[in-house]
mmCIF file of C-alpha atoms in Angstrom:
data_model
loop_
_atom_site.group_PDB
_atom_site.id
_atom_site.type_symbol
_atom_site.label_atom_id
_atom_site.label_comp_id
_atom_site.label_asym_id
_atom_site.label_seq_id
_atom_site.Cartn_x
_atom_site.Cartn_y
_atom_site.Cartn_z
ATOM 1 C CA MET A 451 -23.494 -11.646 20.248
ATOM 2 C CA THR A 452 -26.610 -10.054 19.300
ATOM 3 C CA GLY A 453 -26.480 -7.512 21.953
ATOM 4 C CA ALA A 454 -23.196 -6.462 21.485
ATOM 5 C CA LEU A 455 -23.876 -5.735 17.806
ATOM 6 C CA ASP A 456 -26.982 -4.064 18.878
ATOM 7 C CA ARG A 457 -24.809 -1.804 21.051
ATOM 8 C CA LEU A 458 -22.444 -1.089 18.186
ATOM 9 C CA ALA A 459 -25.511 -0.043 16.023
ATOM 10 C CA ALA A 460 -26.894 2.119 18.576
ATOM 11 C CA ARG A 461 -23.482 3.975 18.869
ATOM 12 C CA ALA A 462 -23.441 4.551 15.149
ATOM 13 C CA GLU A 463 -27.137 5.947 15.264
ATOM 14 C CA ILE A 464 -26.102 8.141 18.115
ATOM 15 C CA VAL A 465 -23.341 9.755 16.131
ATOM 16 C CA LYS A 466 -25.579 10.383 13.263
ATOM 17 C CA LEU A 467 -28.520 11.691 15.494
ATOM 18 C CA ALA A 468 -26.180 14.276 17.155
ATOM 19 C CA ARG A 469 -25.152 15.496 13.687
ATOM 20 C CA VAL A 470 -28.960 15.996 12.606
ATOM 21 C CA LEU A 471 -29.695 17.594 16.023
ATOM 22 C CA GLY A 472 -26.447 19.788 16.085
ATOM 23 C CA GLN A 473 -25.603 18.303 19.319
ATOM 24 C CA SER A 474 -22.321 16.564 20.851
ATOM 25 C CA GLU A 475 -22.446 12.824 20.749
ATOM 26 C CA GLN A 476 -21.712 13.006 24.594
ATOM 27 C CA ARG A 477 -24.973 14.940 25.267
ATOM 28 C CA LEU A 478 -26.950 11.887 23.556
ATOM 29 C CA GLU A 479 -25.074 9.066 25.569
ATOM 30 C CA PHE A 480 -28.404 8.722 27.616
ATOM 31 C CA LEU A 481 -29.545 6.738 24.456
ATOM 32 C CA ARG A 482 -26.935 4.144 24.405
ATOM 33 C CA ASP A 483 -29.286 1.539 25.704
ATOM 34 C CA VAL A 484 -32.286 2.314 23.375
ATOM 35 C CA PRO A 485 -32.695 0.189 20.158
ATOM 36 C CA ALA A 486 -30.775 1.215 17.124
ATOM 37 C CA ALA A 487 -33.977 1.050 15.191
ATOM 38 C CA ASP A 488 -35.666 3.616 17.650
ATOM 39 C CA ILE A 489 -32.870 6.168 17.356
ATOM 40 C CA ARG A 490 -32.860 5.737 13.589
ATOM 41 C CA ALA A 491 -36.569 6.276 13.591
ATOM 42 C CA LEU A 492 -36.032 9.526 15.642
ATOM 43 C CA ARG A 493 -33.411 10.587 13.209
ATOM 44 C CA ASP A 494 -35.565 10.244 10.269
ATOM 45 C CA GLN A 495 -38.359 12.193 11.941
ATOM 46 C CA ALA A 496 -36.074 14.998 12.820
ATOM 47 C CA THR A 497 -34.728 14.864 9.199
ATOM 48 C CA GLU A 498 -38.152 14.705 7.734
ATOM 49 C CA ALA A 499 -39.297 17.932 9.827
ATOM 50 C CA LEU A 500 -35.978 19.837 8.752
ATOM 51 C CA HIS A 501 -36.378 19.005 5.115
ATOM 52 C CA GLY A 502 -40.118 19.074 4.892
ATOM 53 C CA ALA A 503 -40.400 22.474 6.294
ATOM 54 C CA HIS A 504 -41.558 25.376 4.075
ATOM 55 C CA GLN A 505 -42.162 23.376 1.172
ATOM 56 C CA PRO A 506 -44.760 25.446 -0.561
ATOM 57 C CA VAL A 507 -42.388 28.554 -0.448
ATOM 58 C CA LEU A 508 -39.433 26.462 -1.594
ATOM 59 C CA ARG A 509 -41.657 24.979 -4.687
ATOM 60 C CA LYS A 510 -42.396 28.586 -5.774
ATOM 61 C CA LEU A 511 -38.593 29.565 -5.567
ATOM 62 C CA VAL A 512 -37.794 26.308 -7.613
ATOM 63 C CA ALA A 513 -40.663 27.494 -10.194
ATOM 64 C CA ALA A 514 -39.333 30.892 -10.397
ATOM 65 C CA SER A 515 -35.773 29.579 -11.011
ATOM 66 C CA GLY A 516 -37.007 27.694 -14.331
ATOM 67 C CA ILE A 517 -36.459 31.145 -16.039
ATOM 68 C CA ILE A 518 -33.032 32.028 -14.509
ATOM 69 C CA PRO A 519 -30.073 31.035 -16.661
ATOM 70 C CA VAL A 520 -27.915 28.248 -14.988
ATOM 71 C CA PRO A 521 -24.784 30.888 -14.513
ATOM 72 C CA VAL A 522 -26.911 33.176 -12.635
ATOM 73 C CA LEU A 523 -28.366 30.364 -10.337
ATOM 74 C CA VAL A 524 -24.772 29.398 -9.713
ATOM 75 C CA THR A 525 -23.943 32.618 -8.466
ATOM 76 C CA LEU A 526 -27.161 32.946 -6.458
ATOM 77 C CA ALA A 527 -26.361 29.467 -4.877
ATOM 78 C CA GLN A 528 -23.324 30.661 -3.492
ATOM 79 C CA LYS A 529 -23.921 34.277 -2.804
ATOM 80 C CA ALA A 530 -27.640 34.498 -1.864
ATOM 81 C CA PHE A 531 -28.868 30.894 -1.016
ATOM 82 C CA GLY A 532 -25.919 29.392 0.595
ATOM 83 C CA PRO A 533 -25.607 25.617 1.295
ATOM 84 C CA LEU A 534 -28.641 25.030 3.569
ATOM 85 C CA LEU A 535 -31.176 26.478 1.289
ATOM 86 C CA SER A 536 -29.364 25.083 -1.764
ATOM 87 C CA ALA A 537 -29.489 21.512 -0.286
ATOM 88 C CA ARG A 538 -33.335 21.918 0.339
ATOM 89 C CA LEU A 539 -33.852 23.008 -3.228
ATOM 90 C CA ALA A 540 -31.854 20.285 -4.645
ATOM 91 C CA GLY A 541 -34.587 17.813 -3.623
ATOM 92 C CA LEU A 542 -37.122 19.713 -5.796
ATOM 93 C CA ILE A 543 -35.202 20.855 -8.826
ATOM 94 C CA ASP A 544 -35.387 18.810 -11.970
ATOM 95 C CA GLY A 545 -32.571 16.457 -12.276
ATOM 96 C CA ASP A 546 -30.651 17.829 -15.657
ATOM 97 C CA ARG A 547 -30.921 21.239 -14.250
ATOM 98 C CA GLY A 548 -29.653 20.227 -10.960
ATOM 99 C CA VAL A 549 -26.698 18.411 -12.704
ATOM 100 C CA ALA A 550 -25.907 21.489 -14.933
ATOM 101 C CA ILE A 551 -25.636 23.816 -11.764
ATOM 102 C CA ALA A 552 -23.663 21.194 -9.777
ATOM 103 C CA LEU A 553 -21.121 21.036 -12.672
ATOM 104 C CA LYS A 554 -20.363 24.844 -12.301
ATOM 105 C CA LEU A 555 -20.073 25.007 -8.504
ATOM 106 C CA PRO A 556 -16.515 24.369 -6.771
ATOM 107 C CA ALA A 557 -15.991 21.413 -4.856
ATOM 108 C CA PRO A 558 -15.770 22.979 -1.433
ATOM 109 C CA PHE A 559 -19.399 24.593 -1.878
ATOM 110 C CA LEU A 560 -20.749 21.296 -2.989
ATOM 111 C CA ALA A 561 -19.274 19.632 0.052
ATOM 112 C CA ASP A 562 -21.059 22.241 2.271
ATOM 113 C CA VAL A 563 -24.327 21.547 0.531
ATOM 114 C CA ALA A 564 -23.668 17.737 0.875
ATOM 115 C CA ALA A 565 -23.607 18.195 4.455
ATOM 116 C CA GLU A 566 -26.924 19.660 4.472
ATOM 117 C CA LEU A 567 -28.406 17.371 2.098
ATOM 118 C CA ASP A 568 -30.481 14.249 2.353
ATOM 119 C CA PRO A 569 -29.328 12.003 -0.405
ATOM 120 C CA ARG A 570 -32.700 10.427 -0.729
ATOM 121 C CA ARG A 571 -34.236 13.367 -1.805
ATOM 122 C CA ALA A 572 -31.590 14.213 -4.356
ATOM 123 C CA VAL A 573 -30.817 10.830 -5.831
ATOM 124 C CA HIS A 574 -32.012 11.956 -9.249
ATOM 125 C CA ILE A 575 -29.168 14.351 -9.407
ATOM 126 C CA LEU A 576 -26.512 12.588 -7.437
ATOM 127 C CA SER A 577 -26.652 9.419 -9.818
ATOM 128 C CA GLU A 578 -25.982 11.472 -12.904
ATOM 129 C CA LEU A 579 -23.022 13.298 -11.626
ATOM 130 C CA PRO A 580 -19.835 12.595 -13.471
ATOM 131 C CA THR A 581 -17.176 10.344 -11.457
ATOM 132 C CA ALA A 582 -14.755 13.571 -11.591
ATOM 133 C CA THR A 583 -17.392 15.576 -9.667
ATOM 134 C CA VAL A 584 -17.942 12.907 -7.100
ATOM 135 C CA THR A 585 -14.228 12.299 -6.630
ATOM 136 C CA ASP A 586 -13.652 16.163 -5.944
ATOM 137 C CA VAL A 587 -16.176 16.283 -3.358
ATOM 138 C CA SER A 588 -15.196 13.226 -1.682
ATOM 139 C CA ARG A 589 -11.588 14.574 -1.484
ATOM 140 C CA GLU A 590 -12.869 17.785 0.150
ATOM 141 C CA LEU A 591 -15.090 15.698 2.711
ATOM 142 C CA ARG A 592 -12.017 13.667 3.480
ATOM 143 C CA ARG A 593 -9.926 16.696 3.971
ATOM 144 C CA ARG A 594 -12.630 17.761 6.450
ATOM 145 C CA GLU A 595 -12.764 14.508 8.092
ATOM 146 C CA ASP A 596 -16.814 14.559 7.523
ATOM 147 C CA TRP A 597 -17.407 10.846 7.701
ATOM 148 C CA ILE A 598 -20.985 11.182 8.319
ATOM 149 C CA THR A 599 -21.872 13.029 5.098
ATOM 150 C CA LEU A 600 -19.615 10.441 3.221
ATOM 151 C CA GLY A 601 -21.353 7.772 4.956
ATOM 152 C CA ARG A 602 -24.862 9.177 4.047
ATOM 153 C CA PHE A 603 -23.928 9.273 0.424
ATOM 154 C CA VAL A 604 -22.336 5.620 0.401
ATOM 155 C CA GLY A 605 -25.696 4.265 1.457
ATOM 156 C CA GLY A 606 -27.993 6.628 -0.658
ATOM 157 C CA VAL A 607 -26.402 6.526 -4.018
ATOM 158 C CA PRO A 608 -25.925 3.908 -6.812
ATOM 159 C CA PRO A 609 -23.016 1.477 -6.194
ATOM 160 C CA GLU A 610 -20.697 3.179 -8.970
ATOM 161 C CA ILE A 611 -20.990 6.333 -7.326
ATOM 162 C CA ALA A 612 -20.347 5.128 -3.923
ATOM 163 C CA GLU A 613 -17.326 3.066 -5.190
ATOM 164 C CA ALA A 614 -15.866 6.348 -6.718
ATOM 165 C CA GLY A 615 -16.281 8.083 -3.527
ATOM 166 C CA LEU A 616 -14.665 5.382 -1.409
ATOM 167 C CA ALA A 617 -11.778 5.071 -3.920
ATOM 168 C CA GLU A 618 -10.560 8.479 -2.419
ATOM 169 C CA LEU A 619 -10.160 6.879 1.230
ATOM 170 C CA ASN A 620 -7.518 4.986 2.867
ATOM 171 C CA GLU A 621 -8.491 1.910 5.111
ATOM 172 C CA ARG A 622 -8.676 4.240 8.250
ATOM 173 C CA GLN A 623 -11.186 6.342 6.704
ATOM 174 C CA VAL A 624 -13.239 3.620 4.931
ATOM 175 C CA LEU A 625 -13.746 2.348 8.578
ATOM 176 C CA GLU A 626 -14.839 5.537 9.790
ATOM 177 C CA VAL A 627 -17.374 5.934 6.771
ATOM 178 C CA ALA A 628 -18.574 2.323 6.967
ATOM 179 C CA PHE A 629 -19.528 2.573 10.502
ATOM 180 C CA VAL A 630 -21.974 5.385 9.893
ATOM 181 C CA VAL A 631 -23.498 4.160 6.547
ATOM 182 C CA ASP A 632 -27.066 3.863 6.854
ATOM 183 C CA ASP A 633 -27.769 0.937 4.438
ATOM 184 C CA LYS A 634 -24.819 -1.467 5.014
ATOM 185 C CA SER A 635 -26.076 -4.145 2.684
ATOM 186 C CA SER A 636 -23.937 -2.484 -0.090
ATOM 187 C CA LEU A 637 -20.522 -3.019 2.204
ATOM 188 C CA SER A 638 -20.094 -6.692 0.888
ATOM 189 C CA THR A 639 -20.107 -5.587 -2.546
ATOM 190 C CA LEU A 640 -17.505 -2.907 -2.099
ATOM 191 C CA VAL A 641 -15.209 -4.829 0.061
ATOM 192 C CA ALA A 642 -15.178 -7.799 -2.409
ATOM 193 C CA ARG A 643 -13.777 -5.661 -5.030
ATOM 194 C CA GLN A 644 -10.739 -4.772 -3.135
ATOM 195 C CA PRO A 645 -7.595 -6.889 -3.156
ATOM 196 C CA ALA A 646 -6.411 -9.055 -0.270
ATOM 197 C CA GLU A 647 -3.585 -6.737 0.729
ATOM 198 C CA GLN A 648 -6.209 -3.888 1.367
ATOM 199 C CA CYS A 649 -8.323 -6.189 3.401
ATOM 200 C CA ALA A 650 -5.372 -6.816 5.645
ATOM 201 C CA ALA A 651 -4.681 -3.173 6.022
ATOM 202 C CA TYR A 652 -8.146 -2.862 7.617
ATOM 203 C CA ALA A 653 -7.042 -4.457 10.839
ATOM 204 C CA ARG A 654 -3.791 -2.552 10.900
ATOM 205 C CA ALA A 655 -5.737 0.744 10.758
ATOM 206 C CA ALA A 656 -8.438 -0.541 13.295
ATOM 207 C CA ASP A 657 -5.547 -1.307 15.788
ATOM 208 C CA GLU A 658 -3.626 2.024 15.124
ATOM 209 C CA TYR A 659 -6.531 4.288 15.326
ATOM 210 C CA ASP A 660 -8.582 2.555 17.978
ATOM 211 C CA LEU A 661 -11.325 1.654 15.342
ATOM 212 C CA TRP A 662 -11.787 -2.004 16.420
ATOM 213 C CA HIS A 663 -15.564 -1.338 16.966
ATOM 214 C CA ALA A 664 -15.761 0.095 13.346
ATOM 215 C CA LEU A 665 -14.126 -3.025 11.958
ATOM 216 C CA PHE A 666 -16.211 -5.326 13.914
ATOM 217 C CA ASP A 667 -19.116 -3.663 12.911
ATOM 218 C CA LEU A 668 -17.969 -3.911 9.189
ATOM 219 C CA LEU A 669 -17.410 -7.585 9.785
ATOM 220 C CA ALA A 670 -20.905 -8.075 11.153
ATOM 221 C CA HIS A 671 -22.453 -6.900 7.702
ATOM 222 C CA LEU A 672 -20.217 -9.066 5.451
ATOM 223 C CA ASP A 673 -21.070 -12.349 4.184
ATOM 224 C CA ASP A 674 -19.516 -15.466 5.829
ATOM 225 C CA GLY A 675 -16.885 -15.867 3.048
ATOM 226 C CA LEU A 676 -15.984 -12.389 2.730
ATOM 227 C CA ARG A 677 -15.735 -11.862 6.409
ATOM 228 C CA GLU A 678 -13.306 -14.991 6.736
ATOM 229 C CA ARG A 679 -11.273 -13.574 3.915
ATOM 230 C CA LEU A 680 -10.968 -10.159 5.670
ATOM 231 C CA VAL A 681 -9.899 -11.756 8.874
ATOM 232 C CA THR A 682 -7.575 -14.140 7.491
ATOM 233 C CA ALA A 683 -5.819 -11.564 5.373
ATOM 234 C CA GLY A 684 -5.874 -9.209 8.192
ATOM 235 C CA LEU A 685 -4.833 -11.145 11.270
ATOM 236 C CA ASP A 686 -3.325 -14.652 10.397
ATOM 237 C CA GLU A 687 0.115 -13.347 9.515
ATOM 238 C CA ASP A 688 0.515 -11.054 12.548
ATOM 239 C CA PRO A 689 0.275 -12.975 15.889
ATOM 240 C CA GLU A 690 0.518 -9.799 17.935
ATOM 241 C CA LEU A 691 -2.170 -8.159 15.807
ATOM 242 C CA HIS A 692 -4.191 -11.308 16.090
ATOM 243 C CA SER A 693 -3.870 -11.184 19.916
ATOM 244 C CA ARG A 694 -5.120 -7.622 19.968
ATOM 245 C CA ALA A 695 -7.967 -8.177 17.650
ATOM 246 C CA HIS A 696 -9.223 -10.805 20.128
ATOM 247 C CA GLU A 697 -8.978 -8.793 23.213
ATOM 248 C CA ALA A 698 -10.864 -6.039 21.471
ATOM 249 C CA ALA A 699 -13.494 -8.391 20.379
ATOM 250 C CA ALA A 700 -13.954 -9.706 23.859
ATOM 251 C CA ASP A 701 -14.212 -6.278 25.449
ATOM 252 C CA LEU A 702 -16.990 -5.602 22.906
ATOM 253 C CA GLY A 703 -18.514 -8.992 22.948
ATOM 254 C CA VAL A 704 -18.308 -9.931 19.439
ATOM 255 C CA GLU A 705 -15.616 -12.642 19.562
ATOM 256 C CA SER A 706 -17.476 -15.006 17.249
ATOM 257 C CA LEU A 707 -16.755 -12.684 14.436
ATOM 258 C CA LEU A 708 -13.297 -13.839 14.546
ATOM 259 C CA THR A 709 -13.709 -17.497 14.582
#
């Protein structure tokens, strides 16, 4: 089954690399047999090149912004800098000042910034944002169906921030996001806090929206007890769904996840 799970991981990495490069997933399909770790290394290198460019100029801009009042910076961010430059500056600006600016920006603009942001560079700001702000931005990203951006933040922020964001999503949307999360070690904690009826809904969502690959990838990253709980809650009471799940698992080569 290791090979099958590796193919799922590579599939997720291709989706994320396509986003970084501004290309379609189809154009990168030639990478499907490349190890996921190698695709991720390429993505990290591309991200580093994009976010590391023009650092001296950006640092001078941040230094100059220190004497500008926050309301003026809020206007500059929206009217002059735009989402891309604002995202680059977020990784360099002081945490308290960054939070003060973020609280005055509208959720749609913050969502634009989030799509351009490397969360690892701005965790000093993200970890201090109030739940209401995280919720508003998550709703906007959900409206846009921007699962990749949501996935980057789930894996790149403290668990309580991630949980606040995921609380705005239904089961289908959680599967979409979980598939593209970088650090999937947090998924067990997040799933464990959900009631059994919600666990059951994951299988129904996978069936309805052809997201079996995402469900099986999620199962592969849960501990044995939680995986059994989710499978039991999702399949045991619906024989037809149980049968379709096993067919999908066989097609993907991950049958053992359901045993």
